[in-house]
Short mmCIF file of C-alpha atoms in Angstrom, two decimals:
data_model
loop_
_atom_site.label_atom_id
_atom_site.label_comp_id
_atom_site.label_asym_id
_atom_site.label_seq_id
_atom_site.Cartn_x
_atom_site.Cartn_y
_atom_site.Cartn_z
CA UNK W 20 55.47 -124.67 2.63
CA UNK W 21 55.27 -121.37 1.24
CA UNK W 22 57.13 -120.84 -2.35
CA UNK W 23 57.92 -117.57 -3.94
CA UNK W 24 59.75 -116.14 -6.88
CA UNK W 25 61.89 -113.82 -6.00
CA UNK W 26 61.39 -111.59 -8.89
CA UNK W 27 57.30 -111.71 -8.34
CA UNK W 28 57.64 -110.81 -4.75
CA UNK W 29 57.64 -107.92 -2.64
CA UNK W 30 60.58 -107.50 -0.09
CA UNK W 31 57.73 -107.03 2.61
CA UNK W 32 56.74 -110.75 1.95
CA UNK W 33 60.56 -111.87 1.23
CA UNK W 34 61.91 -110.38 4.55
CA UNK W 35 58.43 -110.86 7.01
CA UNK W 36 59.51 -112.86 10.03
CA UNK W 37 56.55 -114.28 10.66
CA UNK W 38 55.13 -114.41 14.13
CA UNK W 39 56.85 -113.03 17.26
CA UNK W 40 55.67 -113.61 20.92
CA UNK W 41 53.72 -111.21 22.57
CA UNK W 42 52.76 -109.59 26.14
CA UNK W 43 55.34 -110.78 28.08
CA UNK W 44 56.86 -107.51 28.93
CA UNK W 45 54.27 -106.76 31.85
CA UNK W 46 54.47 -110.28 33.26
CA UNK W 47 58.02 -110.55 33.48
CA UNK W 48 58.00 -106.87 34.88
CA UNK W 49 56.89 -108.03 38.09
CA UNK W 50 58.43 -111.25 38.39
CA UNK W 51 61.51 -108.82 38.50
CA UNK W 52 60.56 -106.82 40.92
CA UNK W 53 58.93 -109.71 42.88
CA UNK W 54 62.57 -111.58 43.13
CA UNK W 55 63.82 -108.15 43.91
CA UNK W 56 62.08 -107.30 46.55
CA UNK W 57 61.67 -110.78 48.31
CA UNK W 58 64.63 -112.57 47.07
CA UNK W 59 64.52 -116.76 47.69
CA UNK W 60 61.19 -116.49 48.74
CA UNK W 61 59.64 -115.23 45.24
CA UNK W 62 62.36 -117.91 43.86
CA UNK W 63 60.29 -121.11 45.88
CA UNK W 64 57.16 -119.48 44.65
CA UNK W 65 57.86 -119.69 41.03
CA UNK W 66 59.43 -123.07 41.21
CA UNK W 67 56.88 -124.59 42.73
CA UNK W 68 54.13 -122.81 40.15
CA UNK W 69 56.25 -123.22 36.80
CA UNK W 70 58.17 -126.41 37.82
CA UNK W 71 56.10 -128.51 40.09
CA UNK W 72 58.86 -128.05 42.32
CA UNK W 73 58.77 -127.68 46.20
CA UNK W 74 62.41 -126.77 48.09
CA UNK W 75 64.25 -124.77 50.45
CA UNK W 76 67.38 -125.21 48.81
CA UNK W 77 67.73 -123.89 45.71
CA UNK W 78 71.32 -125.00 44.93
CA UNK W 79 72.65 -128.12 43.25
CA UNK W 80 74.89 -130.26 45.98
CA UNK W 81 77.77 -131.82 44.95
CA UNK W 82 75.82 -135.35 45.85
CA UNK W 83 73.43 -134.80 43.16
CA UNK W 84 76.27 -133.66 40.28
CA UNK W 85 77.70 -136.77 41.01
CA UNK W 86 74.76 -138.85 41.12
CA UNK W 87 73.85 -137.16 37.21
CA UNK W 88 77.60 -137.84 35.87
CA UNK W 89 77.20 -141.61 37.08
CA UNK W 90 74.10 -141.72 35.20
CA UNK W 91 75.40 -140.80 32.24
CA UNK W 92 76.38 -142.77 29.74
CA UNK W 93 80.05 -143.25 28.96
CA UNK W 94 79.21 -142.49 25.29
CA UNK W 95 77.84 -139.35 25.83
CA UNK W 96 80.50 -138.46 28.48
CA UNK W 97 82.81 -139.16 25.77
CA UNK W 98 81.59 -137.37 23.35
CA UNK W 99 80.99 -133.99 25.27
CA UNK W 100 84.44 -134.14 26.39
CA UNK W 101 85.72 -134.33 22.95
CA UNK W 102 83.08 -131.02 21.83
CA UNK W 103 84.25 -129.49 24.82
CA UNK W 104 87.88 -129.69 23.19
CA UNK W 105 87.01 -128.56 20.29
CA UNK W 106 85.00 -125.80 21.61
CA UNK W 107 88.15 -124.92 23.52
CA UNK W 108 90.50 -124.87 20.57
CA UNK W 109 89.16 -122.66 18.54
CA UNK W 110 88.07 -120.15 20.97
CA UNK W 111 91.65 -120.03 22.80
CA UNK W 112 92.49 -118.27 19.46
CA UNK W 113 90.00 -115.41 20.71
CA UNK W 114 92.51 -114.81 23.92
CA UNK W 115 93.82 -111.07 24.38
CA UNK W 116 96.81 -109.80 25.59
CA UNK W 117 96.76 -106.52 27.49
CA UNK W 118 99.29 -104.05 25.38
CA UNK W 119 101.61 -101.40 26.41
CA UNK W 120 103.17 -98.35 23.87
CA UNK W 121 105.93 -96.40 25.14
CA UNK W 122 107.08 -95.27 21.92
CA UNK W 123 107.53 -91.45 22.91
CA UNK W 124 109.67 -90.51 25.80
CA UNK W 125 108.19 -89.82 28.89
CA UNK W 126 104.47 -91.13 27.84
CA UNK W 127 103.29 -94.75 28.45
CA UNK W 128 99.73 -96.12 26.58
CA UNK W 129 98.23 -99.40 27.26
CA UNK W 130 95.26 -101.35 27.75
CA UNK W 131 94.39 -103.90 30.55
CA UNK W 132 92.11 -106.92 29.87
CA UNK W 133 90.58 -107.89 33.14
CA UNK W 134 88.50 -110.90 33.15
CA UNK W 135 84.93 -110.40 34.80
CA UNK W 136 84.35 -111.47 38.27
CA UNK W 137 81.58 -114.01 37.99
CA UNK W 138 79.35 -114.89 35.06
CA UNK W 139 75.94 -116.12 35.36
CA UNK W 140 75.24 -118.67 32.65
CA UNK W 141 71.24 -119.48 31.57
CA UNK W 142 70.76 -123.04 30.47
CA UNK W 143 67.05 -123.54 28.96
CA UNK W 144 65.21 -126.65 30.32
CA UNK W 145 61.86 -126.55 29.18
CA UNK W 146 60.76 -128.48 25.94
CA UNK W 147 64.29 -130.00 25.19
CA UNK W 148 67.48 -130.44 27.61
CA UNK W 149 70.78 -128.25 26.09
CA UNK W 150 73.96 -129.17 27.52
CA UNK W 151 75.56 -128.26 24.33
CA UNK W 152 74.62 -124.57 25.80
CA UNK W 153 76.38 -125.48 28.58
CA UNK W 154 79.45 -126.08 27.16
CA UNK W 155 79.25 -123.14 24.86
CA UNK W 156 78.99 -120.65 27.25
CA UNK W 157 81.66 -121.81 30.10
CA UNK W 158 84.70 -123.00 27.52
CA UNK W 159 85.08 -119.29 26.79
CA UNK W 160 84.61 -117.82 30.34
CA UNK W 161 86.81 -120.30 31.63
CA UNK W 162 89.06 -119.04 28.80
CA UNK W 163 88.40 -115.63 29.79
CA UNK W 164 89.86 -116.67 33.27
CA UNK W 165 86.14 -115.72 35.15
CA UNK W 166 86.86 -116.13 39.59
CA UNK W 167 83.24 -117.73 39.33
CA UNK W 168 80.73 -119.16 37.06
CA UNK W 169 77.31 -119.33 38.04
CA UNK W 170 74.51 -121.59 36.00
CA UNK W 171 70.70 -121.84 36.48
CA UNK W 172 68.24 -124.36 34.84
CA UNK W 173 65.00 -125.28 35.93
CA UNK W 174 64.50 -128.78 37.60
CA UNK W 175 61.37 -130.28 36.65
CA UNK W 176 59.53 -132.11 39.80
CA UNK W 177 63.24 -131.04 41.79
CA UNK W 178 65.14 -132.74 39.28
CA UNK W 179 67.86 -131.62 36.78
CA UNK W 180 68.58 -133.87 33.49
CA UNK W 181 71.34 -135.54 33.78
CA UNK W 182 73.18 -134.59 30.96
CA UNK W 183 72.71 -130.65 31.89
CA UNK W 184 74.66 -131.28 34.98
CA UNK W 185 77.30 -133.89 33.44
CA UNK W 186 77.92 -131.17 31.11
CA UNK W 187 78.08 -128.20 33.72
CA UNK W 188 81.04 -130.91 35.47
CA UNK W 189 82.88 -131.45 32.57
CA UNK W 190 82.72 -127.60 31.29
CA UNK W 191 83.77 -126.73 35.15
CA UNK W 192 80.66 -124.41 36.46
CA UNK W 193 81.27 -123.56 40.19
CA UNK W 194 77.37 -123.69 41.24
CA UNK W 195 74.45 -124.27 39.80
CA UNK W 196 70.81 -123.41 41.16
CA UNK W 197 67.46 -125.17 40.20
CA UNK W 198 65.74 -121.81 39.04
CA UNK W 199 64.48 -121.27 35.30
CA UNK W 200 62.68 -118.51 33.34
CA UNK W 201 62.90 -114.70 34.21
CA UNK W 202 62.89 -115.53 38.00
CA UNK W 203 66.40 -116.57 37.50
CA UNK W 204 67.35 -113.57 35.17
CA UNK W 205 66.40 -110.78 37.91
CA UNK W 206 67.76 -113.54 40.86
CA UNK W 207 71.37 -113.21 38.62
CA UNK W 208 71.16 -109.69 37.95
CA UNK W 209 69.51 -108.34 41.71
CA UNK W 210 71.10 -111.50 43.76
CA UNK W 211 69.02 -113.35 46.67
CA UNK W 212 69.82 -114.89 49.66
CA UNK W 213 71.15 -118.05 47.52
CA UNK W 214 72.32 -116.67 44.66
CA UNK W 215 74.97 -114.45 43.92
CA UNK W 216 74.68 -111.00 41.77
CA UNK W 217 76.49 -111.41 38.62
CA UNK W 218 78.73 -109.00 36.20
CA UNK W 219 77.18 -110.55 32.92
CA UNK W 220 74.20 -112.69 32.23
CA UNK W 221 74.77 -115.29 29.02
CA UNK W 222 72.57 -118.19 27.14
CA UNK W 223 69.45 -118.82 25.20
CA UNK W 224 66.18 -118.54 26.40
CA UNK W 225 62.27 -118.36 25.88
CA UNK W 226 60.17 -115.19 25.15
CA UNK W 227 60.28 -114.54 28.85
CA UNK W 228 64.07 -114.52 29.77
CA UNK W 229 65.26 -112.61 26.70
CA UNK W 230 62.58 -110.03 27.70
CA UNK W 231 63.69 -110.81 31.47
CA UNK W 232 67.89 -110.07 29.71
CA UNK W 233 66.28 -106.95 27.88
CA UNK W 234 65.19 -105.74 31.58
CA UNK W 235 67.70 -105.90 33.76
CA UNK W 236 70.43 -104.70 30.74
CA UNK W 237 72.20 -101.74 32.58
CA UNK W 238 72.06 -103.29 36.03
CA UNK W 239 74.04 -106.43 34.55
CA UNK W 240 75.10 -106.89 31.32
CA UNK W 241 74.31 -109.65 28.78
CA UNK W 242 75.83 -111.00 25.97
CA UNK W 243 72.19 -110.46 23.65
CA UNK W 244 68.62 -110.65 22.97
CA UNK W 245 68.71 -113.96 21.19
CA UNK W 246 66.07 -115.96 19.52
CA UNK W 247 64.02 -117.53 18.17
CA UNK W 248 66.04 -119.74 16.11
CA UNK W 249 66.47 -119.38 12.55
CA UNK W 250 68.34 -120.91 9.54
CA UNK W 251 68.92 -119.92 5.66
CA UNK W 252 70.04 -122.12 3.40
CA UNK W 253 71.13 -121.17 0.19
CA UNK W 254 71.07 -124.04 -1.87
CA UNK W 255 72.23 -124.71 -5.84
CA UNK W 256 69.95 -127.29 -8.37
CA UNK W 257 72.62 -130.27 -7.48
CA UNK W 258 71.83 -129.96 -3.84
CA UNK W 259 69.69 -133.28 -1.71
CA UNK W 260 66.09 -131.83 -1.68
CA UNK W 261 66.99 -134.48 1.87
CA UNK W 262 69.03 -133.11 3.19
CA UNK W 263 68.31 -129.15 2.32
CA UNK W 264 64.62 -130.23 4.46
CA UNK W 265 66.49 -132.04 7.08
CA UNK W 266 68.96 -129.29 7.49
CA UNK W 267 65.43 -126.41 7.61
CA UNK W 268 63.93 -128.62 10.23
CA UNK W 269 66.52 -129.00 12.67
CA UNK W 270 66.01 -125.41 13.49
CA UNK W 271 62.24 -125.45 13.26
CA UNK W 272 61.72 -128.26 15.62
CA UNK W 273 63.65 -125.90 17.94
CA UNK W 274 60.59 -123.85 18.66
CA UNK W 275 57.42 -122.83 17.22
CA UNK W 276 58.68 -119.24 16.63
CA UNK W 277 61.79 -120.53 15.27
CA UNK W 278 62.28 -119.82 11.51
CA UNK W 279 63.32 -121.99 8.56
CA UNK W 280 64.24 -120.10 5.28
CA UNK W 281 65.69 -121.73 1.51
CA UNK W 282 66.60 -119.45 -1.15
CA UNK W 283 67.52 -121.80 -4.26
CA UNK W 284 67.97 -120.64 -8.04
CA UNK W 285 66.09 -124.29 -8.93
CA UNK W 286 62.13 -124.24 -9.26
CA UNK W 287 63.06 -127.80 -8.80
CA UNK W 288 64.78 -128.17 -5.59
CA UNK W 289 62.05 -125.86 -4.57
CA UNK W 290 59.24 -128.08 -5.01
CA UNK W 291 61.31 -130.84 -4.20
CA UNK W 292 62.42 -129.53 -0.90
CA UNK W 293 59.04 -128.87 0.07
CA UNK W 294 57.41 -132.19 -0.40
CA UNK W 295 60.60 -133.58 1.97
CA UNK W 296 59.35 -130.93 4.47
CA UNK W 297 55.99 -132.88 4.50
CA UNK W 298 57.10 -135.85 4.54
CA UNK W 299 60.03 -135.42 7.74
CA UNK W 300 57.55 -133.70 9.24
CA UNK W 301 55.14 -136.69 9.88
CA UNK W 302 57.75 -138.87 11.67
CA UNK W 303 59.47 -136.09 13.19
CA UNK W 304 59.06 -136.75 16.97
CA UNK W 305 58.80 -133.08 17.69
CA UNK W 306 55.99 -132.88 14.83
CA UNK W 307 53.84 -130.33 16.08
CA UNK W 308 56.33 -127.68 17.28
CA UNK W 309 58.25 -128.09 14.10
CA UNK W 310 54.99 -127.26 11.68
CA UNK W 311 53.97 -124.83 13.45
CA UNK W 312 57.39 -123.66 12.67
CA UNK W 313 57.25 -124.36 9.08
CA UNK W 314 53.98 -122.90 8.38
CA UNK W 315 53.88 -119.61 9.76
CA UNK W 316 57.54 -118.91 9.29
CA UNK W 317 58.73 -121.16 7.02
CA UNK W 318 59.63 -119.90 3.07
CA UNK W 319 61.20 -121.30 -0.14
CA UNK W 320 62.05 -118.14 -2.80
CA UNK W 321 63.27 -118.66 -6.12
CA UNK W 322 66.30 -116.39 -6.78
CA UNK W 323 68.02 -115.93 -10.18
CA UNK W 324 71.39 -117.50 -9.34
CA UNK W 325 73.12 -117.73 -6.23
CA UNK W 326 74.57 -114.31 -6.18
CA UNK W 327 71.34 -112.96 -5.78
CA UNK W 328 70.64 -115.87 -2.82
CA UNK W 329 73.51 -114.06 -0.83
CA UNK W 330 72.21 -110.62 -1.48
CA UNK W 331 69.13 -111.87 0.24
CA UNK W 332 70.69 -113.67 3.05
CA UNK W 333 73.17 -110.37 3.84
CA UNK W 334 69.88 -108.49 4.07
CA UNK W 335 67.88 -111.13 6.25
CA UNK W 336 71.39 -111.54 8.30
CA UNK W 337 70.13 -115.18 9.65
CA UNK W 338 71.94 -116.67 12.39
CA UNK W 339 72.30 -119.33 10.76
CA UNK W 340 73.44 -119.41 7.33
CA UNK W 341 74.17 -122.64 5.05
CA UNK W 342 75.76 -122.41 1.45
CA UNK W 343 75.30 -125.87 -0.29
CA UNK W 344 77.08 -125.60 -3.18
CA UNK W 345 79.99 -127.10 -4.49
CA UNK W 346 82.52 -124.23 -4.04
CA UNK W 347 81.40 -122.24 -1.20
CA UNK W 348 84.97 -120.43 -0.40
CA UNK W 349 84.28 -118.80 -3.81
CA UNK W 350 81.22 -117.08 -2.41
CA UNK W 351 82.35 -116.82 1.51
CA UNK W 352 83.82 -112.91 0.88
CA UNK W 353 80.76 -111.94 -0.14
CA UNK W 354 78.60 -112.86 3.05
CA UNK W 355 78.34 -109.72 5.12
CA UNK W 356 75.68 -110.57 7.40
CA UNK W 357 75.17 -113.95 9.75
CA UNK W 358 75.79 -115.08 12.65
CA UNK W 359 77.82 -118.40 11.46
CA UNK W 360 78.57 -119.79 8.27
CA UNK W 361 78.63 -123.45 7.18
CA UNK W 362 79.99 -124.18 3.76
CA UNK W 363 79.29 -126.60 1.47
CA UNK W 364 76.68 -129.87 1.27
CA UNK W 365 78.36 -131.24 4.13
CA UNK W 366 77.96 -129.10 6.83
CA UNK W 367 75.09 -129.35 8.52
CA UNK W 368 73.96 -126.78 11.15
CA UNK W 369 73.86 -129.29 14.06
CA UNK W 370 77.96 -130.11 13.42
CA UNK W 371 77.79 -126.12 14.94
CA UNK W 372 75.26 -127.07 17.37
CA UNK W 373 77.15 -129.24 19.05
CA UNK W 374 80.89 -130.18 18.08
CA UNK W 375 83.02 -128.11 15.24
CA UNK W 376 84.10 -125.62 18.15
CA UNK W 377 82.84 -122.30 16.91
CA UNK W 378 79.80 -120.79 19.05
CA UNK W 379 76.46 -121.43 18.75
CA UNK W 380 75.16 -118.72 20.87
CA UNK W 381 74.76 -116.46 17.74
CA UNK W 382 72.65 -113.29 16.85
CA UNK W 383 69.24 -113.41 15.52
CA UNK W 384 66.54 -111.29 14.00
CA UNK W 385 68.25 -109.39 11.55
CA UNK W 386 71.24 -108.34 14.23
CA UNK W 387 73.80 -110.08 12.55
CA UNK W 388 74.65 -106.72 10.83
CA UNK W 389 76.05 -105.47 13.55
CA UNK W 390 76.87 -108.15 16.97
CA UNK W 391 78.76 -111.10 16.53
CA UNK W 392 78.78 -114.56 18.14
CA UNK W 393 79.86 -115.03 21.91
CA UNK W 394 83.19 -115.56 22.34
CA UNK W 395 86.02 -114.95 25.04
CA UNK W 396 85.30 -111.10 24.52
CA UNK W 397 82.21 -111.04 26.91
CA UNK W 398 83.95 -112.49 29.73
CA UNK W 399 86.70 -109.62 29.74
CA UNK W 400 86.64 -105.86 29.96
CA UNK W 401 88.98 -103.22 29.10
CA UNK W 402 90.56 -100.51 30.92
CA UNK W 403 92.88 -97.97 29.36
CA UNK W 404 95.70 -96.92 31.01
CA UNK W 405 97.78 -93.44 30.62
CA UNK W 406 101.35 -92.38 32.08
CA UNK W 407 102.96 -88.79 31.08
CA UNK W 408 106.11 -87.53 32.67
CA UNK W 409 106.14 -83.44 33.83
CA UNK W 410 108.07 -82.79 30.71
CA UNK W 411 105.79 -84.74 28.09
CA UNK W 412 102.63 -83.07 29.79
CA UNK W 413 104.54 -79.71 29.98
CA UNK W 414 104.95 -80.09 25.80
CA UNK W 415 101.58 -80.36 25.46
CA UNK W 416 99.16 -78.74 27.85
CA UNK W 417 98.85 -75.60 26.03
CA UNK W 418 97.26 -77.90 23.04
CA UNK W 419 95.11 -79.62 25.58
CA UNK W 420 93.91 -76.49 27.59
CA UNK W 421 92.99 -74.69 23.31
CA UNK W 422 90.90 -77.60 22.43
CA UNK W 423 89.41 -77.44 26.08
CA UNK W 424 88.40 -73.91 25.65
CA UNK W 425 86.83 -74.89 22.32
CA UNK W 426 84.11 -76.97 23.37
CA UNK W 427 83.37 -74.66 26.41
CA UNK W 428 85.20 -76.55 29.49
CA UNK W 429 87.71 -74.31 30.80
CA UNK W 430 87.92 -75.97 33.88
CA UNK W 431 89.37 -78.78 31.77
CA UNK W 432 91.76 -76.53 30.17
CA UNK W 433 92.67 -75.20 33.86
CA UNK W 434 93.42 -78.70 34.90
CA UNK W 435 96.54 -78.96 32.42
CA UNK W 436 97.77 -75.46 32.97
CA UNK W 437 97.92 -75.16 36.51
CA UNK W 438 100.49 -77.77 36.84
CA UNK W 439 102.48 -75.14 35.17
CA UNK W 440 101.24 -71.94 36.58
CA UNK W 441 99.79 -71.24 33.57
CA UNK W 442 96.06 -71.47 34.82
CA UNK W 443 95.96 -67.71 35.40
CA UNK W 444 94.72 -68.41 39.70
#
C-alpha cells in the first residue's frame, strides 16, 4: 500500500487515478450497430457468446419471478423490503410540484413536471449479483410516477439470481429481459423486436456499458458515466486502523479498477492502516480483485490536519467520501465535492450501499464537482409554460421587437408587432 506525505508529494502523484480500461470504444461500436441493425437476433448472439446462454425468448415470465421470490429467503426478503422503505423515504422528499405565477394581470408563468414515459434500468450481473441497484434505481422512478420500467441483467447459463429478480418484484419493475453488457444498452436505447426503446437509460456498469451509455447519449438519455468505484476516507489519529481498511476494501473488492484512497494527519494510522490492508486482504474471499485494486490504485497520504484532508478530498471529488472523526458536522460545510457523505466512525460506506435510503448510484472520477447523485429528478422533465393576454403583449412588444432587432432577428421582432399592425407589412 502506497504511503505519501502530503507535503513531499507532487499533486500529479496525489491526484493520479491509477489505471483506467482501455479499447473498448471500437468493440462496443459495433455491438451497437449490430443490435441496431438486426435487433433480437444480434441479442441471441451475444447471449449465447458472453453468457453461455441459448433462447428465443429474451424476457423474464412471470413463472420464473415467482419461482426466484420463493427461493428467497424470508430474511433477505425482509430485509430488502425494509431498504426499499427507507430508500423510499428519503427520496419522496426529492418530489416536485409543477408551479404556476400569475402575479401580473393578464400574464400566466409556470412549469410542468412530466414524468418520463418508460425508464430502462441496467442491473450488472457479472462478478457479483446487485439487487441493491435494483432497488436504487426503481424507488425513485416509481416516485417519479414512470408508465413503465424496463430492467436488463444478464442470466448466466439462462438463469437470473434470485435475489436480482426478488428485488426487481419488490421494487415493482414491469419487465425484465435476460440481456447484459452494451448489447442491452443499444437494445434500450434503438429497441428490438423484444424490447422496448426507452426515454432514459440508468445503473452501474462495466467498462463496456458506460462506454455503450457514452454512445447512445443523445438518442436516449442517461443518468451518467459512472465508475469504477472509489472511496476516500479521511480519517483522524483516534480512528480503528480496522475498520478505516475494512471500510477502503469494501470498495476495492468491487472491481479491479475500483479505487481506495485514506488521507489521515497520523503517520500512525497510516502505517497501521496499511498492515490491516494486508492482512483483510488474505482472507478476503474476493482476494485477487480487491489487490489488484489496492495496488495499482490504492494510496495512504499524510496531510497536516484534517482541514487540509478535505481540501484534498474537494479536489479528488470521490464518490464516496468518509469523515471518521469525532465531530464530523463541524467539518460537513466545508465539503464541496462528493458524491455522498458519511460522517463519523460509524458510518460505513456499505450502510449507503444498501439501507440508509440516500442513493448509491453516485458520480465518479472527479465529476462530483459538478453532477449529483440520482434521484427522482431523472425520471421527470420540465416544460415551461407561457400565457399573455392582447393587452399584456400589447405593453410590451415594442421592448420585445428592440431587443429582437439587436441581435439581428427581425423576423422575431415582426412576430410581436404584427399582432398590432406595427410590423410595417
Amino acid at each position: 500500500m502506497k504511503i505519501m506525505e502530503y507535503s513531499n508529494t507532487s499533486a500529479e502523484e496525489i491526484f493520479a487515478r491509477g489505471i483506467s480500461a482501455t479499447g473498448v470504444e471500437d468493440i462496443v461500436a459495433d455491438i451497437i450497430a449490430d443490435v441496431r441493425k438486426n435487433g433480437d437476433k444480434a441479442l441471441f448472439k451475444y447471449c449465447e457468446k458472453f453468457d453461455n446462454t441459448v433462447t428465443d425468448c429474451l424476457e423474464v415470465t412471470d413463472e420464473e419471478i415467482e419461482e426466484a421470490f420463493n427461493a428467497v429467503d424470508d430474511e433477505f426478503l425482509r430485509i430488502i423490503k425494509q431498504a426499499k422503505q427507507n430508500i423510499y423515504d428519503y427520496h419522496k422528499h426529492q418530489v416536485r410540484s409543477s408551479f404556476v405565477v400569475a402575479e401580473k394581470d393578464g400574464i400566466v408563468l409556470g412549469q410542468k413536471i412530466i414524468p418520463l414515459e418508460r425508464a430502462g434500468v441496467y442491473v450488472p450481473g457479472g462478478t457479483a449479483a446487485y439487487p441493491s441497484t435494483v432497488l436504487m434505481n426503481v424507488v425513485p422512478a416509481k416516485l417519479a410516477g414512470v408508465k413503465e420500467i424496463v430492467m436488463t441483467t444478464p442470466a448466466k447459463e439462462g438463469k437470473i439470481n434470485p435475489v436480482i429478480l426478488a428485488a426487481a418484484k419488490t421494487a415493482g419493475v414491469d419487465r425484465i429481459f435476460k440481456v447484459g453488457g452494451a448489447q442491452a444498452i443499444a437494445a434500450l436505447a434503438y429497441g428490438t423486436e423484444s424490447i422496448p426503446r426507452v426515454d432514459k437509460i440508468v445503473g452501474p456498469g462495466n467498462a463496456f456499458v458506460a462506454e455503450a451509455k457514452k454512445q447512445v447519449f443523445g438518442i436516449v438519455n442517461i443518468d451518467m458515466i459512472a465508475g469504477p468505484s472509489e472511496i476516500l476516507v479521511i480519517a483522524d489519529g483516534t480512528c480503528s486502523a480496522k475498520t478505516v481498511a475494512a471500510d477502503m476494501l469494501s470498495q476495492a473488492e468491487h472491481d479491479k479498477l475500483a479505487s481506495a484512497v485514506l488521507v489521515t494527519d497520523s503517520r500512525k494510522l497510516a502505517d497501521e492502516v496499511a498492515e490491516q490492508i494486508e492482512a483483510q486482504l488474505r482472507i478476503l474471499p474476493r482476494e485477487e480483485i480487491a489487490r489488484a485494486s489496492i495496488e495499482n490504485n490504492g494510496k495512504i497520504i499524510v496531510a497536516d490536519n484534517i482541514e487540509q484532508g478535505i481540501e484534498i478530498a474537494n479536489t479528488i471529488a470521490p464518490e464516496h467520501l468518509e469523515l471518521c472523526v469525532d465531530n464530523p458536522f463541524d467539518y460537513l460545510d466545508r465539503i464541496k465535492n462528493a458524491g455522498s457523505i458519511f460522517l463519523g466512525k460509524n458510518c460505513p460506506e456499505a450502510l449507503g450501499d444498501y439501507y440508509a435510503g440516500p442513493n448509491h448510484t453516485l458520480p465518479t472520477s472527479g465529476t462530483a464537482r459538478f453532477s449529483s447523485p440520482l434521484s427522482v429528478d431523472d425520471f421527470v422533465k420540465k416544460s415551461a409554460f407561457t400565457y399573455y393576454t392582447k393587452e399584456a403583449l400589447g405593453a410590451v412588444c415594442e421592448d420585445i421587437a428592440y431587443f429582437a432587432e439587436k441581435e439581428g432577428l427581425s423576423a422575431h421582432a415582426r412576430s410581436a408587432l404584427v399582432r398590432f399592425d406595427k410590423a410595417g407589412f
